[in-house]
Short mmCIF file of C-alpha atoms in Angstrom, two decimals:
data_model
loop_
_atom_site.label_atom_id
_atom_site.label_comp_id
_atom_site.label_asym_id
_atom_site.label_seq_id
_atom_site.Cartn_x
_atom_site.Cartn_y
_atom_site.Cartn_z
CA GLY A 1 122.94 -17.53 -207.57
CA GLY A 2 121.08 -19.83 -209.76
CA GLY A 3 118.77 -20.46 -211.82
CA PHE A 4 115.51 -21.23 -209.18
CA ASN A 5 112.33 -20.50 -209.89
CA TYR A 6 110.34 -20.21 -207.42
CA PRO A 7 106.54 -19.69 -208.34
CA ASP A 8 105.10 -15.43 -208.44
CA ASN A 9 101.42 -16.66 -206.54
CA ARG A 10 101.32 -13.34 -204.69
CA HIS A 11 99.24 -11.55 -206.95
CA GLU A 12 96.34 -14.58 -205.94
CA ASP A 13 98.16 -14.75 -201.79
CA ALA A 14 96.45 -11.57 -201.94
CA GLN A 15 92.91 -11.92 -203.51
CA LYS A 16 92.76 -13.96 -200.95
CA PHE A 17 93.51 -13.30 -197.66
CA ASN A 18 91.24 -9.79 -199.17
CA GLU A 19 88.05 -12.42 -199.82
CA ALA A 20 89.01 -13.29 -196.14
CA ILE A 21 88.67 -10.02 -194.80
CA SER A 22 85.67 -9.10 -196.67
CA GLN A 23 84.10 -12.05 -194.76
CA ILE A 24 84.45 -10.50 -191.35
CA PRO A 25 81.53 -8.63 -189.89
CA GLN A 26 82.56 -5.29 -190.06
CA PRO A 27 82.25 -4.06 -186.28
CA ILE A 28 84.16 -7.31 -185.55
CA LEU A 29 86.76 -6.44 -188.05
CA ILE A 30 86.46 -2.93 -186.59
CA THR A 31 87.04 -3.55 -182.65
CA GLY A 32 89.88 -6.60 -183.51
CA ILE A 33 91.51 -3.26 -185.63
CA CYS A 34 92.21 -1.38 -182.84
CA VAL A 35 91.78 -3.78 -179.62
CA LEU A 36 95.16 -4.80 -181.55
CA VAL A 37 95.97 -1.43 -181.64
CA CYS A 38 96.10 -0.72 -178.63
CA PHE A 39 98.03 -4.25 -177.65
CA VAL A 40 100.78 -2.59 -179.68
CA LEU A 41 100.44 1.11 -178.39
CA LEU A 42 100.74 -0.77 -174.59
CA LEU A 43 103.88 -2.27 -175.47
CA ILE A 44 105.19 0.79 -176.98
CA VAL A 45 104.90 1.77 -173.82
CA LEU A 46 105.48 -1.03 -171.58
CA PHE A 47 108.89 -1.43 -173.32
CA ALA A 48 109.55 2.41 -172.99
CA TRP A 49 109.38 2.55 -169.06
CA LEU A 50 111.16 -0.96 -168.73
CA ARG A 51 113.53 1.89 -170.74
CA ALA A 52 113.97 4.25 -168.52
CA ARG A 53 113.85 2.29 -165.28
CA GLY A 54 117.13 0.05 -167.16
CA ARG A 55 118.70 2.97 -167.90
CA PHE A 56 119.77 4.13 -164.95
CA ILE A 57 120.37 0.79 -164.13
CA PHE A 58 123.20 1.09 -166.84
CA VAL A 59 124.55 4.55 -164.96
CA ASP A 60 124.44 2.66 -161.63
CA CYS A 61 126.90 -0.49 -162.87
CA ILE A 62 130.12 2.08 -164.29
CA VAL A 63 129.72 3.99 -161.65
CA HIS A 64 129.84 0.94 -159.36
CA ASN A 65 131.32 -1.35 -161.67
CA ARG A 66 128.89 -4.30 -160.36
CA ALA A 67 126.81 -5.51 -162.62
CA ALA A 68 123.44 -5.37 -159.85
CA ILE A 69 119.61 -4.90 -160.93
CA VAL A 70 117.67 -5.15 -158.00
CA GLN A 71 119.08 -2.55 -155.77
CA PRO A 72 119.77 0.12 -158.74
CA TRP A 73 116.08 -0.92 -160.01
CA LYS A 74 114.30 -0.27 -156.05
CA GLU A 75 116.46 2.67 -155.21
CA PHE A 76 116.16 4.96 -158.29
CA ARG A 77 112.41 3.85 -159.13
CA LYS A 78 111.40 7.96 -158.48
CA GLU A 79 114.35 8.61 -161.36
CA GLY A 80 113.58 6.56 -163.91
CA ASN A 81 109.25 6.57 -163.35
CA SER A 82 109.51 10.86 -163.60
CA TYR A 83 111.74 9.64 -166.31
CA PHE A 84 109.55 8.21 -168.93
CA LEU A 85 106.97 10.52 -167.91
CA PHE A 86 109.16 12.87 -169.02
CA SER A 87 109.99 10.75 -172.31
CA LEU A 88 106.34 9.51 -173.39
CA VAL A 89 104.95 13.80 -172.96
CA ALA A 90 108.42 14.59 -174.70
CA GLY A 91 107.05 12.16 -177.83
CA LEU A 92 103.46 13.42 -177.76
CA VAL A 93 104.72 17.46 -177.87
CA PHE A 94 107.07 15.76 -181.31
CA LEU A 95 104.29 13.50 -182.74
CA ALA A 96 101.90 17.46 -182.75
CA PHE A 97 105.11 19.03 -184.13
CA ALA A 98 105.67 16.47 -186.90
CA ALA A 99 101.36 16.87 -187.45
CA LEU A 100 102.11 20.94 -188.19
CA LEU A 101 104.99 20.12 -189.90
CA SER A 102 103.01 17.83 -192.09
CA ALA A 103 99.98 20.60 -192.49
CA PRO A 104 101.94 22.08 -195.83
CA LEU A 105 101.84 18.30 -197.57
CA ILE A 106 98.15 17.13 -196.44
CA ILE A 107 97.25 20.58 -198.08
CA LEU A 108 99.40 20.30 -201.64
CA ALA A 109 97.56 16.84 -202.23
CA ILE A 110 94.48 17.83 -201.04
CA ARG A 111 94.66 21.08 -203.56
CA GLY A 112 97.11 19.35 -205.18
CA ARG A 113 94.59 16.77 -207.61
CA TYR A 114 93.43 21.04 -208.84
CA TYR A 115 96.37 22.58 -210.45
CA LEU A 116 98.73 19.19 -210.93
CA ALA A 117 97.97 19.73 -214.41
CA LEU A 118 98.50 23.36 -214.37
CA HIS A 119 101.81 23.82 -212.93
CA HIS A 120 102.72 20.58 -213.30
CA ASP A 121 106.94 21.94 -213.10
CA ARG A 122 106.76 23.79 -210.10
CA LEU A 123 104.79 21.93 -207.45
CA ASN A 124 107.16 18.79 -208.34
CA VAL A 125 109.83 21.59 -207.18
CA TYR A 126 107.65 22.42 -204.25
CA VAL A 127 106.82 19.11 -203.38
CA ILE A 128 110.41 18.00 -202.64
CA ALA A 129 110.93 21.40 -201.03
CA ILE A 130 108.25 20.84 -198.63
CA ILE A 131 110.05 17.29 -197.79
CA ALA A 132 113.01 18.13 -197.69
CA ALA A 133 112.53 20.37 -195.14
CA TRP A 134 110.34 18.37 -193.18
CA VAL A 135 112.16 15.54 -192.63
CA PHE A 136 115.26 17.69 -191.83
CA LEU A 137 113.92 19.86 -189.78
CA LEU A 138 112.17 15.90 -187.80
CA VAL A 139 116.07 14.48 -188.08
CA LEU A 140 117.07 18.19 -186.29
CA VAL A 141 114.69 17.96 -183.66
CA LEU A 142 116.03 13.90 -182.75
CA PHE A 143 119.24 14.05 -182.42
CA ALA A 144 118.84 17.05 -180.38
CA TRP A 145 116.39 14.72 -177.88
CA ALA A 146 118.78 11.83 -178.09
CA VAL A 147 121.70 14.21 -177.08
CA ILE A 148 120.06 15.97 -173.95
CA THR A 149 118.27 12.50 -172.76
CA SER A 150 122.39 11.32 -172.78
CA LEU A 151 123.65 13.76 -170.68
CA MET A 152 120.16 14.33 -169.06
CA ALA A 153 120.32 10.86 -166.90
CA PRO A 154 123.67 11.37 -165.18
CA VAL A 155 122.17 14.44 -164.24
CA MET A 156 119.21 12.68 -162.80
CA TYR A 157 121.76 9.82 -161.00
CA LYS A 158 124.19 12.41 -159.94
CA ARG A 159 121.40 14.74 -158.17
CA ARG A 160 118.80 12.77 -157.20
CA CYS A 161 116.41 15.14 -159.14
CA ARG A 162 112.90 14.83 -161.29
CA ALA A 163 113.67 14.81 -164.96
CA TYR A 164 112.50 18.08 -165.44
CA GLU A 165 114.26 19.57 -163.12
CA ALA A 166 117.88 17.30 -165.26
CA PHE A 167 115.92 18.95 -168.52
CA ARG A 168 116.66 22.63 -167.15
CA SER A 169 120.38 21.83 -166.14
CA VAL A 170 121.51 20.46 -168.95
CA LEU A 171 119.87 23.20 -171.43
CA SER A 172 122.31 25.43 -168.61
CA LEU A 173 125.14 22.98 -169.30
CA ILE A 174 125.22 23.81 -173.89
CA ALA A 175 123.97 27.60 -173.36
CA MET A 176 127.22 28.22 -171.14
CA HIS A 177 129.50 24.90 -173.28
CA PRO A 178 129.04 25.28 -176.62
CA GLY A 179 132.11 24.44 -178.23
CA PRO A 180 132.61 21.11 -176.10
CA ILE A 181 129.32 19.90 -176.13
CA PHE A 182 129.77 20.49 -179.87
CA LEU A 183 133.44 18.53 -180.26
CA TYR A 184 130.98 16.42 -178.06
CA VAL A 185 128.27 15.06 -180.45
CA LEU A 186 130.97 15.30 -183.02
CA PHE A 187 132.11 12.52 -181.74
CA VAL A 188 129.48 10.31 -180.80
CA VAL A 189 128.25 10.77 -184.73
CA VAL A 190 131.70 9.20 -185.31
CA LEU A 191 131.93 6.56 -182.47
CA ALA A 192 127.82 5.73 -183.42
CA ILE A 193 129.41 4.69 -186.95
CA ALA A 194 132.33 2.17 -185.97
CA VAL A 195 129.37 0.94 -183.67
CA ALA A 196 128.08 0.51 -186.32
CA LEU A 197 130.98 -1.21 -188.80
CA ILE A 198 131.53 -2.69 -185.48
CA SER A 199 128.14 -4.49 -184.76
CA CYS A 200 127.87 -6.04 -188.51
CA ALA A 201 131.25 -7.24 -188.61
CA VAL A 202 130.50 -9.29 -185.30
CA ALA A 203 126.92 -10.20 -187.11
CA CYS A 204 128.73 -11.63 -190.06
CA ALA A 205 131.81 -13.24 -188.40
CA THR A 206 128.94 -15.03 -185.49
CA CYS A 207 126.83 -16.00 -188.88
CA CYS A 208 123.98 -13.38 -187.73
CA ILE A 209 124.14 -14.78 -184.49
CA ALA A 210 124.86 -11.57 -182.88
CA ALA A 211 121.66 -10.20 -184.46
CA ILE A 212 119.90 -12.31 -181.91
CA PRO A 213 118.44 -9.38 -179.26
CA TYR A 214 119.91 -10.81 -176.65
CA VAL A 215 122.81 -12.59 -177.20
CA GLY A 216 123.44 -9.44 -179.67
CA SER A 217 123.51 -7.00 -175.97
CA VAL A 218 125.40 -9.87 -174.25
CA ILE A 219 128.61 -9.88 -176.80
CA LEU A 220 128.85 -6.23 -177.73
CA LEU A 221 128.47 -5.41 -173.81
CA PRO A 222 132.05 -3.94 -173.72
CA VAL A 223 131.21 -1.63 -176.75
CA SER A 224 127.91 -0.23 -175.24
CA VAL A 225 130.16 -0.34 -170.82
CA THR A 226 132.62 2.08 -173.46
CA LEU A 227 130.08 4.51 -174.04
CA GLY A 228 128.34 5.04 -171.48
CA ALA A 229 131.11 5.75 -169.35
CA PHE A 230 132.41 7.98 -172.08
CA SER A 231 129.78 10.35 -171.98
CA LEU A 232 129.92 10.45 -168.18
CA LEU A 233 133.39 10.68 -167.52
CA PHE A 234 132.31 14.35 -170.18
CA LEU A 235 130.70 15.85 -167.37
CA ARG A 236 133.08 15.35 -165.03
CA GLN A 237 134.39 18.28 -166.86
CA PHE A 238 131.31 20.48 -165.39
CA GLY A 239 132.39 19.84 -161.52
CA SER A 240 131.22 17.78 -159.11
CA ASP A 241 126.92 18.28 -160.02
CA TYR A 242 128.09 16.44 -163.08
CA ASP A 243 130.49 13.49 -161.81
CA VAL A 244 128.80 10.99 -160.97
CA TRP A 245 132.40 9.43 -159.29
CA ALA A 246 132.24 12.43 -156.49
CA ALA A 247 130.83 10.31 -153.73
CA PHE A 248 132.28 6.90 -154.45
CA ILE A 249 134.94 5.71 -156.87
CA PRO A 250 135.58 1.92 -157.10
CA PRO A 251 139.64 1.40 -156.35
CA GLU A 252 139.95 -0.28 -159.25
CA PHE A 253 138.45 3.04 -161.29
CA LEU A 254 141.11 5.21 -158.86
CA PRO A 255 144.65 5.12 -160.80
CA LEU A 256 141.75 6.88 -164.51
CA LEU A 257 139.39 8.28 -161.59
CA MET A 258 141.82 10.57 -159.39
CA PRO A 259 143.45 13.83 -160.77
CA PRO A 260 146.44 14.42 -160.72
CA PRO A 261 148.95 15.73 -158.19
CA SER A 262 149.50 19.51 -158.22
CA SER A 263 152.72 20.24 -158.37
CA SER A 264 153.62 21.99 -155.31
CA VAL A 265 152.64 18.31 -153.91
CA THR A 266 155.14 16.35 -156.39
CA GLU A 267 157.52 19.40 -155.80
CA ALA A 268 157.71 19.01 -152.28
CA GLY A 269 158.15 14.76 -152.26
#
């Protein structure tokens, strides 16, 4: 880094911006803010819907070893919409849960100004403990939801069922096989760390070209396919109800997906 000196006009720019905002009539300003918030929320919902529909397209492409879009988009319309609506309701429930968890912080912020002078040290410890517990619970809930949803889509794809039925099936599977699920989660965490390192290395090697959303997805597509196939292969061990290849196996997948011959067949041969 050289000794470049740039003029610091941030304070003046902020003051000019505030003056420009203050010249806008208040009803127009409030209306514009509401329209902007509604537009952002609409974009979030739209991309969440596309993500839900695209998840089944991706699973279908892995199962059939193809790059089709239109056919699985139409075929799994019901499952994708059900998954989207269930995720939307779960997101609203999560927001309500986060609001309830943040209630002690809000109460403390309101009452803290009255007790800060008298109980400064004890209040600081109390605030840090509440914030740490709040963050831990939110991260734990988000992580559990991510694990459940990663298993819901293959179940919905295999059984062609609604999202709520798949949610109950995944919870039952976790309750019956907590050990394998826990090891699966740990290994997924390791894989996620490895993917993050690979993504950073690829972005640096391509001069941040891989950081462009679509280009990066294409470059790292083998990694995404590997992670998606790992979840599908993991579910196969729990029976045909969880085996997405039970009805169809691509010929090139036969050496990998077919079960090994039994000992009696081997001895007879």
